[in-house]
Amino acid sequence: MKLVQLPDIDGSMLGLVGGKAAGLGELIRAGERVPGGFCLTVESHRSGQLPERELVEAYERLGGGRVAVRSSATAEDLPDASFAGQHDTYLNVKGTAELVDAIRRCWDSLLTERAVAYRDAAGIDEAAMAVVVQRMIDPVAAGVLFTANPITGCRTEMVIDAAPALGTAVVDGTVVPDHYVLDRRTPAVPKPGGCLSAEQLGELRAAGERLEERFGSPQDVEWAIDAEGALWLLQSRPITTLFPQPPDTGDTRLYLEFGHVQGMLRPCTPMGVSLLKTGGSMWFQAAGAKIDRRDPLPRLVSIGGRLYFDVTDFLRSRTMRERIGTSLEVYGPRVQGAVLRMLDDPRFAPRPGLPFHLGSALKGALRMVPGGLAGIVSSLSSPALARARAYRGVAEIKRMIVPPGESATAAERLRWVAEDSHKAVMSIDMRGIMWPLATGMIVGTLPAALLKGIATDEELDTVLGGMPHNVTTQMDLKLWDLAVTAREHRDLFLLTPPEDLAAKYFAGELPDIGLAGFLASYGMRAAAEIDVGVPRWDEDPAPLFATIANYLRVADPAQAPDVRFEAAAAKAERMIETLARRARHRRPLRGRLAVFFMRRSRQLTGLRELAKFAWLPAIQACRRQLLLAGADLAGRGRLERADDIMFLTLDEARAAAAHDQAGRRELAAMRRAEYERELRRRIVPGALLSDGTDVEMLAPAEPAQDGVLTGMSGAAGQATGRARVILDPAGARIEPGEILVAPTTDPGWTPLFLTAAGLVTETGSPVAHGPTVAREYGIPAVICVRDATKEIKTGQLITIDGASGTVRVEPE
């Protein structure tokens, strides 16, 4: 079938007629007013032949005259990708010759550079082009309607941009349109001198509500109003840029994104979320809290695969709300400011009571405080013994993780994951790890208060440089040792793609550089490693080979990571002596205390990574058991493949293992597609309302500084270098002296730091992994720079100032 009339099209024909035509057919079926027309299907495009007789007949049935010729690619107007403006549209086409020419130019637009680049970015391998031909409407007003606010994400607002005559001027951005933001609950008010009346605004709003209900999601609608006042719909497609809306609770809630504090912006798999909740609830049970088996941690909510914490009850608590600002400092100034603005919102008016059960809190305190005080005192008095105790705890946890044997069934493996896997790591003091770690974090912050007015933030950051006893730093330096060993085979490791090196390693075809020993210690790590759904380095060491190649490019001995680390440590020791002399002169007692705490900090603060490190063997063991269970379920036809189990929850997987469950294959496939779509999302709201509003977007715009991006101090110091924008550390390359610009960073990124001159991230917290390791390596870091990976291009010369939290793009 090479030509089909629009009224004969429905959504099931997407592969034949493309997204735009399928949407128009559904609009007609819904009873909406749509200009008459027809579609040349993808069969015509693939054949390269126009059905000229049918085309002429269809054109004449429209009455001849002027028509619009519009692209309708199979990858266009989809929930994943709108392709807005990527393919061509031709208006006021008249006559058969012009029609044929416009159709062929629509076909050609499928292969333009911009369209190919868009498909690559959206992860779309191939597409075919259908073409829609419709009767032209002569509008007195036209434009675009969004049934949700595309800027803030608010689902209770509609946005209309309108202009006189053709709406292409609105979508092309060539006019300043009349802009309306309509609240669904209040009457629409027209603009003085505008092109729309109150009645027309109301008609558009009603149409938007109908379309949203019909298609089941917020819609981007093109429309036109003719001289008789009739509203015509020219297109309706999903708004592809909206962040997923939180679950409907019937109440206005405020959620804070939890992952970016830990350097994780990528989505978490459903199994990852499920295991995090299951494991975390064990610790709360150990602390005396009551847990609901159906939802162990109800305030931890997965939205778009990201972990959000529901802070609504804290914001509404008359007792807690005034203290919330200080606790949000770790989120950075943008998120902190966004949440504080919500204190004035009547939806979060204060109420009596606490956001938690007082009895459970007291019970937990009674269990924790005596041991905590003793642990902190003993850690301060003997940090070396405290470290030894913490390391014994790590070893004990690893020893206690005993998964089922080879003959275990899928049900037995899943029961172990759900009930036994985290028992060792989720004790109330994590087997002696917690208190030395907590002591290190406390003493790391005390000198700032004691030396206020005596030491600058930059000087205090210097004290934290070259910090010993950090397992992530030790890991990175061990990786540098592998690179030193690999120098003998430099060309092999530098010129072979990382994926090929990984294959050669597993085949036993690589020279021995010590990787097996490294993986024995660190093979459970990876980027986004708290998600059990993510492969570990011992499964896929390709990222390690990419980092080794980066290290082999270091030509200047002074830039060797171990030399830089030792230099940062020596600089820290000199700074302590400098501050000690200055403080003793100006404030003797405070000075002595500050020096004591700085010394203890250098012996204990590096342990901050140890709790997570101790947790990783449990996650790795769970992953192995889950994949074995998944293979069993796939073998019985209950899943398509073994790792599909990562797109179920623990309860769903256990049910699938217990008996046949309809729809598990389809459910896993649907969730995998959602996950892969969310992997491509570049911006994740830090604070989100239950109506979908990105709270940060409500803030007044900051005064622009030409060429300067403003963020937050992550690690002191200044650096100038070429930017290297990296969105994923896997296989990433960074030349010595370049400045790493990334969405966020977690321990899986930190090997890149050893050759970087500085760090810029879009999100983060001063206490997150990335800035902490940057301080320890002595490289400056600026965090919370909104849209940094868009505003900065690879190769640009930039200067970062870690103390002031600014990034300047240098003129060249």
XYZ file of C-alpha atoms in Angstrom, residues 391 469-487 512-523 525 537 544-545 547-549 551-552 560-563 565-566 613 747 750-752 754 773 777:
55
model
C 39.173 -2.710 58.254
C 43.308 5.797 53.994
C 40.654 6.406 51.313
C 39.791 3.144 49.549
C 38.777 4.958 46.362
C 42.042 6.898 46.220
C 43.969 3.711 46.917
C 42.064 1.997 44.100
C 42.927 4.760 41.629
C 46.601 4.659 42.560
C 46.644 0.854 42.190
C 45.237 1.378 38.702
C 48.098 3.787 38.023
C 50.495 1.020 39.077
C 48.935 -1.218 36.415
C 49.553 1.509 33.841
C 53.196 1.771 34.901
C 53.543 -1.994 34.376
C 51.749 -1.687 31.023
C 54.354 0.768 29.661
C 50.041 -9.927 32.750
C 50.041 -6.396 34.178
C 48.423 -7.365 37.482
C 44.777 -6.856 36.470
C 43.614 -10.127 38.063
C 44.879 -8.970 41.460
C 43.280 -5.566 40.975
C 39.914 -7.143 40.137
C 40.163 -9.436 43.146
C 40.193 -6.290 45.313
C 38.090 -3.884 43.268
C 36.189 -5.948 40.702
C 33.130 -1.572 41.625
C 34.352 -4.240 36.473
C 39.684 0.122 33.222
C 41.558 -0.365 29.951
C 41.726 4.596 31.969
C 45.039 2.767 31.605
C 45.305 4.242 28.096
C 47.482 7.138 32.110
C 49.880 6.002 29.392
C 52.173 11.339 37.384
C 49.202 10.641 39.682
C 51.277 9.233 42.538
C 53.570 12.265 42.386
C 49.006 12.813 45.272
C 52.184 12.936 47.343
C 33.011 -0.093 49.949
C 33.790 6.489 42.363
C 37.518 8.977 39.772
C 40.232 7.167 37.762
C 39.822 9.988 35.232
C 44.358 11.368 37.997
C 38.400 12.813 45.784
C 44.108 14.748 44.577
